XYZ file of N, CA and C in Angstrom:
762
model
N 58.446 3.787 -22.654
C 59.865 4.073 -22.349
C 60.069 5.221 -21.298
N 61.060 4.682 -20.250
C 61.518 5.602 -19.311
C 63.066 5.983 -19.556
N 63.211 7.115 -18.726
C 64.656 7.498 -18.636
C 65.028 7.836 -17.076
N 66.030 8.017 -16.888
C 66.415 8.531 -15.618
C 67.010 9.940 -15.697
N 66.746 10.841 -14.734
C 67.201 12.091 -14.556
C 67.865 12.735 -13.637
N 68.672 13.370 -13.228
C 69.199 14.000 -12.213
C 69.510 15.499 -12.129
N 68.569 15.992 -11.026
C 68.823 17.224 -10.632
C 69.788 17.780 -9.876
N 70.927 18.407 -10.104
C 71.849 18.538 -9.209
C 71.590 19.912 -8.201
N 71.816 19.793 -7.012
C 71.817 20.863 -6.206
C 72.427 22.010 -6.857
N 71.731 23.192 -6.863
C 72.447 24.362 -7.530
C 72.215 24.767 -8.676
N 71.565 23.779 -9.451
C 71.036 23.985 -10.876
C 70.015 24.883 -10.929
N 70.063 25.540 -11.926
C 69.175 26.637 -12.074
C 68.063 26.128 -13.181
N 66.965 26.838 -13.454
C 65.715 26.261 -14.180
C 66.342 26.085 -15.554
N 67.079 26.802 -16.100
C 67.613 26.798 -17.469
C 68.814 25.650 -17.651
N 69.439 25.162 -16.377
C 70.296 24.073 -16.302
C 69.475 22.721 -16.528
N 68.241 22.669 -15.799
C 67.357 21.321 -15.821
C 66.810 21.556 -17.357
N 66.338 22.499 -17.899
C 65.746 22.589 -19.324
C 66.744 21.878 -20.289
N 68.402 22.435 -19.921
C 69.055 22.215 -21.117
C 69.427 20.520 -20.799
N 69.599 20.133 -19.535
C 69.800 18.480 -19.382
C 68.722 17.832 -20.079
N 67.285 18.172 -20.083
C 66.219 17.372 -20.223
C 66.196 17.368 -21.933
N 66.696 18.408 -22.536
C 66.774 18.475 -23.861
C 67.995 17.647 -24.871
N 69.159 17.559 -23.707
C 70.323 16.530 -24.004
C 69.641 15.326 -24.115
N 69.091 14.904 -22.805
C 68.547 13.314 -22.597
C 67.558 13.252 -23.826
N 67.227 14.119 -24.624
C 66.289 13.843 -25.703
C 64.894 13.795 -25.191
N 64.440 14.289 -24.215
C 63.048 14.476 -23.504
C 62.274 15.535 -24.455
N 63.188 16.447 -24.591
C 62.316 17.546 -25.547
C 63.295 17.940 -26.608
N 62.867 18.441 -27.805
C 63.499 18.771 -28.743
C 64.005 20.346 -28.591
N 63.136 20.996 -27.890
C 63.643 22.323 -27.609
C 62.875 22.663 -26.341
N 63.391 23.730 -25.662
C 63.139 23.855 -23.908
C 62.116 25.158 -23.759
N 61.579 25.453 -25.045
C 60.480 26.755 -24.831
C 59.505 26.563 -24.003
N 58.730 25.471 -24.465
C 57.572 25.130 -23.481
C 57.752 24.946 -22.030
N 58.690 24.140 -21.715
C 59.227 23.867 -20.312
C 59.692 25.173 -19.600
N 60.363 26.266 -20.344
C 60.682 27.567 -19.491
C 59.501 28.279 -19.567
N 58.804 28.312 -20.349
C 57.597 29.205 -20.230
C 56.706 28.788 -19.017
N 56.539 27.453 -18.836
C 55.736 26.983 -17.704
C 56.508 27.295 -16.366
N 58.149 27.193 -16.459
C 58.766 27.802 -15.168
C 58.567 28.974 -14.909
N 58.609 29.829 -15.978
C 58.202 31.252 -15.845
C 56.928 31.738 -15.261
N 55.682 31.081 -15.517
C 54.586 31.511 -15.363
C 53.619 30.593 -14.240
N 54.449 29.494 -14.079
C 53.746 28.558 -13.038
C 52.397 27.806 -13.440
N 51.785 28.065 -14.772
C 50.695 27.970 -15.377
C 50.395 26.264 -15.338
N 49.273 26.056 -14.759
C 49.189 24.539 -14.600
C 49.638 23.886 -13.414
N 50.566 24.198 -12.699
C 51.173 23.825 -11.482
C 50.748 24.650 -10.408
N 49.781 25.562 -10.355
C 49.806 26.517 -9.550
C 48.926 25.928 -8.098
N 48.641 24.603 -8.178
C 47.884 24.049 -7.139
C 48.490 23.845 -5.818
N 50.058 23.625 -6.161
C 51.003 23.486 -4.735
C 51.008 24.972 -4.053
N 50.671 24.775 -2.540
C 50.583 25.966 -1.792
C 52.018 26.784 -1.768
N 52.842 26.110 -2.026
C 54.059 27.313 -2.073
C 54.095 27.939 -3.439
N 53.680 27.204 -4.271
C 53.622 28.202 -6.023
C 52.531 29.242 -5.755
N 51.488 28.846 -5.030
C 50.346 30.061 -4.829
C 51.040 31.022 -4.015
N 51.626 30.800 -2.955
C 52.066 31.979 -2.317
C 53.116 32.626 -3.018
N 54.035 31.780 -3.851
C 55.279 32.763 -4.560
C 54.250 33.747 -5.507
N 53.370 33.235 -6.180
C 52.531 33.961 -7.025
C 52.177 35.217 -6.434
N 51.689 35.188 -5.102
C 51.206 36.526 -4.259
C 52.141 37.364 -3.660
N 53.608 37.199 -4.307
C 54.759 38.069 -3.539
C 54.488 39.425 -4.468
N 55.441 40.290 -3.979
C 55.532 41.273 -4.570
C 56.256 41.563 -5.904
N 55.867 41.917 -6.724
C 56.771 41.994 -8.039
C 57.016 40.620 -8.915
N 56.273 39.848 -8.633
C 56.295 38.381 -9.010
C 56.389 38.323 -10.450
N 56.064 39.165 -11.355
C 55.997 39.089 -12.871
C 57.338 39.756 -13.198
N 58.399 40.112 -12.323
C 59.867 40.546 -12.545
C 60.491 39.481 -12.320
N 60.143 38.185 -11.878
C 60.877 37.071 -11.549
C 61.567 36.636 -12.952
N 62.757 35.983 -12.917
C 63.280 35.410 -14.137
C 62.240 34.158 -14.199
N 62.208 33.194 -13.357
C 61.195 32.091 -13.439
C 60.432 32.199 -12.135
N 59.282 31.790 -12.050
C 58.477 31.711 -10.826
C 59.018 30.550 -10.037
N 59.187 29.094 -10.790
C 59.428 27.851 -10.363
C 60.801 27.917 -9.940
N 61.843 29.133 -9.979
C 63.111 28.701 -9.790
C 63.107 28.734 -8.261
N 63.926 27.486 -7.809
C 64.175 27.313 -6.383
C 63.093 26.288 -5.924
N 61.987 25.995 -6.875
C 60.886 25.031 -6.332
C 60.859 23.375 -6.806
N 62.349 23.382 -7.838
C 62.459 22.166 -8.319
C 63.461 21.212 -7.765
N 63.059 20.224 -6.848
C 63.812 19.874 -5.975
C 64.963 19.154 -6.660
N 66.213 19.314 -6.120
C 67.321 18.041 -6.640
C 66.946 16.799 -6.108
N 67.150 15.970 -7.016
C 66.937 14.639 -6.840
C 67.303 13.813 -8.220
N 67.274 12.321 -7.952
C 66.893 11.830 -9.172
C 65.630 10.834 -9.550
N 65.360 11.253 -10.628
C 63.694 10.750 -10.967
C 63.866 9.942 -12.280
N 62.650 9.063 -12.333
C 62.617 8.229 -13.466
C 61.397 8.938 -14.093
N 61.303 9.137 -15.262
C 60.329 9.558 -16.247
C 60.102 9.017 -17.289
N 59.081 9.184 -17.930
C 58.635 8.841 -19.273
C 59.547 9.890 -20.317
N 60.024 9.140 -21.312
C 60.658 9.732 -22.528
C 59.691 10.531 -23.056
N 58.409 10.365 -23.368
C 57.346 11.222 -23.883
C 56.678 12.140 -22.941
N 57.065 12.188 -21.748
C 56.583 13.231 -20.876
C 56.243 14.611 -21.138
N 55.177 15.409 -20.793
C 55.220 16.761 -21.214
C 56.030 17.738 -20.202
N 56.111 19.001 -20.189
C 56.579 19.416 -19.437
C 55.925 19.721 -18.112
N 54.764 19.899 -18.315
C 53.963 19.979 -17.053
C 54.020 18.643 -16.244
N 54.122 17.534 -16.844
C 54.295 16.172 -15.960
C 55.532 16.197 -15.441
N 56.608 16.596 -16.205
C 57.872 16.510 -15.436
C 57.804 17.503 -14.172
N 57.288 18.773 -14.596
C 57.248 19.754 -13.249
C 56.598 19.504 -11.998
N 55.555 18.770 -12.284
C 54.666 18.222 -11.231
C 55.515 16.983 -10.546
N 56.156 16.414 -11.186
C 56.964 15.247 -10.478
C 58.320 15.997 -9.468
N 58.740 16.996 -10.065
C 59.605 17.888 -9.171
C 59.093 18.680 -7.995
N 58.136 19.007 -8.430
C 57.168 19.719 -7.350
C 56.763 18.810 -6.514
N 56.376 17.598 -6.652
C 55.800 16.660 -5.691
C 56.939 16.390 -4.684
N 58.314 16.176 -5.210
C 59.410 16.144 -4.385
C 59.559 17.131 -3.375
N 59.464 18.492 -3.802
C 59.657 19.808 -3.184
C 58.615 19.569 -2.077
N 57.186 19.378 -2.317
C 56.388 19.416 -1.348
C 56.655 18.231 -0.057
N 57.227 17.069 -0.536
C 57.847 16.364 0.507
C 58.853 16.759 1.256
N 59.667 17.595 0.803
C 61.187 18.247 1.281
C 60.711 19.138 2.455
N 59.650 20.000 2.161
C 58.975 20.944 2.974
C 58.234 20.507 3.946
N 58.917 19.973 5.152
C 58.220 19.183 5.939
C 57.401 20.220 6.857
N 56.294 19.759 7.759
C 55.631 20.535 8.444
C 56.660 21.467 9.492
N 57.770 20.443 10.028
C 58.775 20.738 10.685
C 59.275 22.101 10.400
N 59.777 22.080 9.268
C 60.480 23.292 8.603
C 59.671 24.287 8.313
N 58.394 24.165 7.987
C 57.507 25.343 7.871
C 57.386 25.971 9.130
N 57.250 25.251 10.153
C 56.919 25.828 11.628
C 58.207 26.526 11.856
N 59.481 26.128 11.369
C 60.502 26.634 11.951
C 60.674 28.150 10.976
N 60.512 28.103 9.911
C 60.267 29.215 8.846
C 59.439 30.328 9.658
N 58.204 30.159 10.022
C 57.436 31.063 10.805
C 57.841 31.288 12.294
N 58.511 30.622 12.968
C 59.514 30.668 14.212
C 60.300 31.985 13.709
N 61.162 32.014 12.847
C 62.136 32.779 12.559
C 61.611 34.106 11.688
N 60.316 34.075 11.362
C 59.940 35.038 10.741
C 60.172 35.163 9.094
N 60.227 33.896 8.519
C 60.276 33.965 7.114
C 59.347 33.057 6.314
N 59.091 33.254 5.206
C 58.218 32.697 4.446
C 58.862 31.599 3.767
N 58.186 30.502 3.300
C 58.871 29.400 2.542
C 59.716 30.078 1.298
N 59.167 30.937 0.637
C 59.659 31.393 -0.403
C 60.981 32.175 0.165
N 60.709 32.826 0.901
C 62.170 33.479 1.557
C 63.350 32.521 1.853
N 62.760 31.431 2.593
C 63.642 30.310 3.224
C 64.151 29.778 1.987
N 63.575 29.288 0.585
C 63.952 28.834 -0.486
C 65.081 29.875 -1.057
N 64.783 31.429 -0.958
C 65.610 32.316 -1.727
C 66.801 32.274 -0.934
N 66.962 32.508 0.180
C 68.010 32.302 1.388
C 68.789 31.051 1.030
N 68.335 30.037 1.030
C 69.116 28.599 0.616
C 69.622 28.558 -0.650
N 69.020 29.332 -1.787
C 69.850 29.362 -2.917
C 70.834 30.090 -2.932
N 71.029 31.173 -2.113
C 72.133 32.030 -2.040
C 73.259 30.957 -1.283
N 72.984 30.362 -0.315
C 73.797 29.391 0.659
C 74.328 28.456 -0.288
N 73.611 27.802 -1.139
C 73.782 26.870 -2.226
C 75.090 27.096 -2.914
N 74.973 28.246 -3.560
C 75.618 28.957 -4.508
C 76.971 29.730 -3.937
N 77.081 29.908 -2.788
C 78.087 30.805 -2.092
C 79.257 29.601 -1.584
N 78.606 28.535 -0.936
C 79.563 27.707 -0.234
C 79.442 26.289 -0.659
N 80.472 25.627 -0.011
C 80.602 24.010 0.090
C 79.478 23.542 1.182
N 79.088 22.542 1.361
C 78.085 21.936 2.428
C 78.941 22.201 3.841
N 80.049 21.843 4.019
C 80.500 22.015 5.330
C 80.530 23.610 5.999
N 80.133 24.819 4.918
C 80.251 25.953 5.298
C 78.783 26.581 5.263
N 77.725 25.766 4.991
C 76.537 26.252 4.778
C 76.002 27.093 5.975
N 76.150 26.620 7.153
C 75.467 26.915 8.325
C 76.170 28.292 8.535
N 77.482 28.529 8.278
C 78.216 29.588 8.744
C 77.986 30.806 7.600
N 77.857 30.462 6.408
C 77.480 31.311 5.304
C 75.661 31.852 5.830
N 74.953 30.920 6.034
C 73.795 31.390 6.462
C 73.768 32.381 7.761
N 74.535 32.013 8.689
C 74.778 32.973 9.878
C 75.223 34.245 9.529
N 76.227 34.607 8.577
C 76.391 35.810 7.902
C 75.321 36.394 7.380
N 74.380 35.653 6.574
C 73.328 36.537 5.878
C 72.247 36.785 6.879
N 72.102 35.923 7.847
C 71.011 36.264 8.976
C 71.563 37.527 9.539
N 72.790 37.663 9.898
C 73.386 38.861 10.799
C 72.980 40.054 9.889
N 73.397 39.838 8.557
C 73.216 41.066 7.925
C 71.845 41.421 7.575
N 70.946 40.642 7.480
C 69.498 40.773 7.207
C 68.852 41.613 8.550
N 69.332 41.012 9.810
C 68.929 41.649 10.946
C 69.207 43.122 11.170
N 70.536 43.301 10.458
C 70.978 44.841 10.925
C 70.863 45.644 9.727
N 69.892 45.201 8.834
C 69.476 45.884 7.697
C 70.906 46.129 6.647
N 71.732 45.543 6.826
C 72.610 45.705 5.795
C 72.254 45.057 4.231
N 73.042 45.477 3.595
C 72.920 44.749 1.983
C 73.542 43.353 2.165
N 72.812 42.483 1.277
C 73.871 41.005 1.599
C 75.146 40.967 0.589
N 75.256 41.810 -0.295
C 76.279 41.907 -1.341
C 76.799 40.573 -1.758
N 76.009 39.859 -2.182
C 76.070 38.255 -2.497
C 76.528 38.426 -4.179
N 77.677 38.168 -4.226
C 78.290 37.630 -5.807
C 77.411 37.065 -6.538
N 76.978 35.903 -6.015
C 76.138 34.961 -6.758
C 74.680 35.480 -7.172
N 74.452 36.257 -6.789
C 73.175 36.920 -7.190
C 73.396 37.787 -8.586
N 74.701 38.549 -8.529
C 75.019 39.061 -9.973
C 75.460 37.955 -10.979
N 75.994 36.729 -10.487
C 76.213 35.632 -11.660
C 74.875 35.477 -12.305
N 73.927 35.395 -11.328
C 72.541 35.005 -11.669
C 71.757 35.628 -12.820
N 72.481 37.062 -12.334
C 71.781 38.044 -13.505
C 72.517 38.084 -14.849
N 73.682 38.000 -14.599
C 74.665 38.067 -16.035
C 75.076 37.027 -16.729
N 74.868 35.565 -16.057
C 74.830 34.353 -16.393
C 76.524 34.024 -16.455
N 77.204 34.878 -15.965
C 78.679 34.344 -15.992
C 79.236 34.211 -14.442
N 79.886 33.124 -14.241
C 80.495 33.056 -12.719
C 81.909 33.807 -12.785
N 81.796 35.087 -12.590
C 82.979 35.901 -12.622
C 83.522 36.192 -11.031
N 84.533 35.613 -10.602
C 85.020 35.928 -9.398
C 85.470 37.356 -9.172
N 85.985 38.079 -9.751
C 86.391 39.168 -9.559
C 85.390 40.213 -10.495
N 84.533 40.563 -9.657
C 83.509 41.433 -10.123
C 83.973 42.959 -10.503
N 83.206 43.289 -11.574
C 83.597 44.686 -12.181
C 82.854 45.615 -11.319
N 83.100 46.660 -11.471
C 82.059 47.955 -11.234
C 80.637 47.940 -11.986
N 80.780 47.676 -13.057
C 79.653 47.545 -14.011
C 78.794 46.384 -13.602
N 79.377 45.470 -13.082
C 78.614 43.982 -12.702
C 77.878 44.573 -11.332
N 78.420 44.997 -10.517
C 77.862 45.367 -9.169
C 76.787 46.526 -9.407
N 76.795 47.313 -10.575
C 75.751 48.339 -10.773
C 74.910 48.001 -11.681
N 74.704 46.710 -12.045
C 73.505 46.286 -13.099
C 72.412 46.413 -12.343
N 71.327 46.855 -13.020
C 69.959 47.340 -12.442
C 68.974 45.800 -12.472
N 69.006 45.181 -11.430
C 68.122 44.089 -11.042
C 67.411 43.966 -9.945
N 66.264 43.542 -9.789
C 65.916 43.407 -8.484
C 66.661 42.119 -7.881
N 67.532 41.286 -8.489
C 68.351 40.301 -7.865
C 69.518 40.700 -7.510
N 69.842 42.085 -7.670
C 71.163 42.693 -7.396
C 71.355 42.886 -6.101
N 71.892 42.297 -5.054
C 71.961 42.249 -3.521
C 73.108 43.469 -3.027
N 73.927 44.117 -4.281
C 74.799 45.075 -3.777
C 73.917 46.162 -3.982
N 72.768 46.214 -4.520
C 72.129 47.441 -4.988
C 71.157 47.888 -4.211
N 70.353 46.789 -3.699
C 69.046 46.287 -2.963
C 69.300 45.656 -1.550
N 68.782 46.153 -0.790
C 68.865 45.727 0.648
C 67.789 44.402 0.794
N 68.075 43.544 1.755
C 67.114 42.199 1.989
C 67.377 41.243 0.947
N 66.713 40.397 0.972
C 66.910 39.067 -0.027
C 66.533 39.470 -1.430
N 67.084 38.743 -2.405
C 66.774 39.060 -3.749
C 65.300 38.899 -4.005
N 64.862 39.022 -5.343
C 63.422 38.955 -5.614
C 62.907 37.582 -5.574
N 63.559 36.416 -5.704
C 63.440 35.300 -5.527
C 64.704 34.430 -5.370
N 64.197 33.101 -5.458
C 65.571 32.181 -5.522
C 66.330 32.368 -7.009
N 67.969 31.855 -6.819
C 68.631 31.919 -7.941
C 69.128 30.682 -8.327
N 68.474 29.639 -7.852
C 69.004 28.076 -8.159
C 67.912 27.387 -7.441
N 68.061 26.146 -7.623
C 67.319 25.205 -7.135
C 68.094 24.478 -5.906
N 67.822 24.881 -4.784
C 68.914 24.533 -3.471
C 68.648 22.898 -2.874
N 69.583 22.484 -2.393
C 69.620 21.178 -1.604
C 68.931 21.233 -0.187
N 68.336 19.992 0.191
C 67.802 20.000 1.501
C 68.765 20.650 2.586
N 70.072 20.316 2.318
C 71.144 20.786 3.236
C 71.259 22.419 3.302
N 71.077 22.877 2.142
C 71.148 24.474 2.242
C 69.691 24.975 2.881
N 68.441 24.028 2.553
C 67.435 24.577 3.305
C 67.474 24.499 4.761
N 68.200 23.386 5.165
C 68.309 23.303 6.379
C 69.064 24.404 7.383
N 70.141 24.649 6.459
C 71.096 26.000 6.941
C 70.219 27.187 7.114
N 69.736 27.319 5.880
C 68.902 28.688 6.089
C 67.914 28.785 7.248
N 67.443 27.449 7.647
C 66.626 27.696 8.747
C 67.293 27.624 10.092
N 68.481 26.993 10.065
C 69.166 26.806 11.375
C 70.595 27.219 11.164
N 70.897 28.386 11.134
C 72.145 29.391 10.863
C 73.275 28.760 12.167
N 74.462 28.938 12.110
C 75.308 28.487 12.807
C 75.131 29.574 14.164
N 74.887 29.117 15.372
C 74.472 29.723 16.387
C 75.862 30.637 17.020
N 76.959 30.018 16.913
C 78.169 30.781 17.449
C 78.340 31.956 16.322
N 78.189 31.704 15.248
C 78.622 32.857 14.136
C 77.625 33.874 14.267
N 76.143 33.586 14.816
C 75.172 34.581 14.765
C 75.579 35.093 16.126
N 75.864 34.574 17.281
C 76.098 35.136 18.624
C 77.321 36.240 18.658
N 78.562 35.707 17.748
C 79.515 36.544 17.679
C 79.724 37.353 16.409
N 78.632 37.567 15.956
C 78.287 38.841 14.776
C 79.179 38.736 13.527
N 79.343 37.334 13.203
C 80.079 37.355 11.621
C 79.284 37.967 10.697
N 79.775 39.199 9.811
C 79.147 39.691 8.989
C 79.727 39.582 7.475
N 80.799 38.891 7.512
C 81.497 38.858 5.970
C 81.996 37.642 5.917
N 82.200 37.157 4.627
C 83.050 36.207 4.270
C 83.720 36.405 2.704
N 84.523 35.741 2.362
C 85.189 35.679 0.779
C 85.526 34.526 0.574
N 85.946 34.433 -0.739
C 86.599 32.902 -1.253
C 88.160 33.155 -0.978
N 88.688 32.211 -0.051
C 90.133 31.589 0.097
C 90.611 31.190 -1.090
N 89.841 30.313 -1.803
C 90.427 29.490 -3.052
C 89.337 29.321 -3.975
N 89.178 29.463 -5.094
C 87.919 29.200 -5.996
C 88.011 27.921 -6.349
N 89.135 27.370 -6.262
C 89.304 26.140 -6.911
C 88.559 25.018 -5.724
N 88.937 25.247 -4.432
C 88.304 24.420 -3.536
C 87.228 24.827 -2.847
N 86.826 26.118 -2.494
C 85.484 26.844 -2.147
C 85.661 27.216 -0.819
N 86.933 27.199 -0.384
C 87.305 27.382 1.184
C 87.040 28.797 1.207
N 86.508 29.276 2.323
C 86.088 30.508 2.788
C 86.708 31.300 3.916
N 86.927 32.491 3.779
C 87.282 33.165 5.260
C 86.324 34.090 5.494
N 85.849 33.866 6.799
C 84.855 34.552 7.566
C 85.465 35.858 8.280
N 84.945 36.725 8.432
C 85.116 38.087 9.096
C 84.124 38.785 10.030
N 84.355 39.301 11.071
C 83.591 39.916 11.871
C 83.263 41.436 11.499
N 84.327 42.126 11.226
C 84.556 43.335 10.900
C 84.780 43.817 9.625
N 84.464 44.962 9.007
C 84.763 45.320 7.565
C 86.285 45.241 7.367
N 86.943 45.934 8.571
C 88.604 45.973 8.351
C 89.046 44.439 8.250
N 88.612 43.672 8.991
C 88.952 42.353 8.670
C 88.862 41.524 7.284
N 87.492 41.883 7.013
C 87.008 41.591 5.646
C 88.133 42.172 4.435
N 88.001 43.467 4.507
C 89.087 44.317 3.682
C 90.406 43.410 3.592
N 90.956 43.383 4.458
C 92.244 42.493 4.744
C 92.198 41.399 3.916
N 91.429 40.439 4.256
C 91.139 39.137 3.671
C 91.027 39.197 2.134
N 90.372 40.369 1.745
C 89.911 40.526 0.130
C 91.316 40.864 -0.208
N 92.105 41.888 0.117
C 93.578 42.144 -0.247
C 94.248 40.974 -0.440
N 94.302 40.042 0.392
C 95.088 38.826 0.262
C 94.709 38.009 -0.650
N 93.198 37.616 -0.942
C 92.674 36.653 -1.577
C 92.390 37.268 -3.329
N 92.008 38.440 -3.465
C 91.735 38.907 -4.699
C 92.599 38.599 -5.880
N 93.723 38.478 -5.676
C 94.744 38.132 -6.667
C 94.425 36.539 -7.228
N 93.858 35.795 -6.460
C 93.603 34.488 -6.833
C 92.299 34.454 -7.630
N 91.409 35.337 -7.096
C 89.936 35.484 -7.861
C 90.378 35.830 -9.573
N 90.993 36.770 -9.506
C 91.513 37.461 -11.267
C 92.220 36.230 -11.794
N 93.058 35.355 -11.071
C 93.969 34.490 -11.931
C 93.039 33.276 -12.280
N 91.931 32.930 -11.325
C 90.859 31.953 -11.511
C 89.962 32.370 -12.836
N 89.787 33.698 -12.829
C 88.824 34.054 -14.127
C 89.673 33.977 -15.348
N 91.165 34.413 -15.408
C 91.972 34.508 -16.413
C 92.195 32.924 -16.853
N 92.140 32.255 -16.086
C 92.429 30.723 -16.460
C 91.181 30.262 -17.292
N 90.132 30.755 -17.080
C 88.746 30.255 -17.555
C 88.522 30.936 -18.926
N 89.364 32.043 -19.212
C 89.030 32.791 -20.337
C 88.446 34.263 -20.105
N 88.025 34.556 -18.786
C 87.422 35.498 -18.623
C 88.256 36.667 -18.115
N 88.197 37.853 -18.854
C 88.939 38.970 -18.959
C 88.182 39.870 -17.920
């Protein structure tokens, strides 16, 4: 017997595991999550092998985070965790075309770094803003600025809090882009092809005009406000921060 599963762009490894359990493919998610953590049995993929060679790889929440391509799949209902992972990784292998690999090398990024950046873009923006958000991150990286991405905090805490507290910003984790410069330790979700495209091809106008900041205008719509200077950004935050707090309160987050 077979069943159809859909991996949604932006889902984490844990989201995928929960979906498979809900579908009745697994009774529990332990074995699946353990393989996602270690990569055991699926290290034959070049991108998994490359990820295994990165610094502090043992500190990653899940080695395969970012590598499980969003798509719709038909699987056997008695499929093992390794069989399902290989199906998803085969799709990732197809998505990462030679052209994209060449482009990554051209802009000085590894495939792992591209997927990490794409995962931030996926979580920070709606598709129409992907390239602009990418440009902001590229500009900050090129200038040695911390990325200061809220979604990396969400990945650590497991809570999507729009109005972050000081304690959230100070949480000790290699994924915390408020504390540590550069990209986080690894991807924070499994990004769409559109987000990968944006990571590789940021908005050229936003790059040239040195946009360095963005914030949420409306958490309900995902609309973003972009700024070039810290002064402009702080002014935007002052306007929109009350909406973030209201959004949190309406969802029971204090």
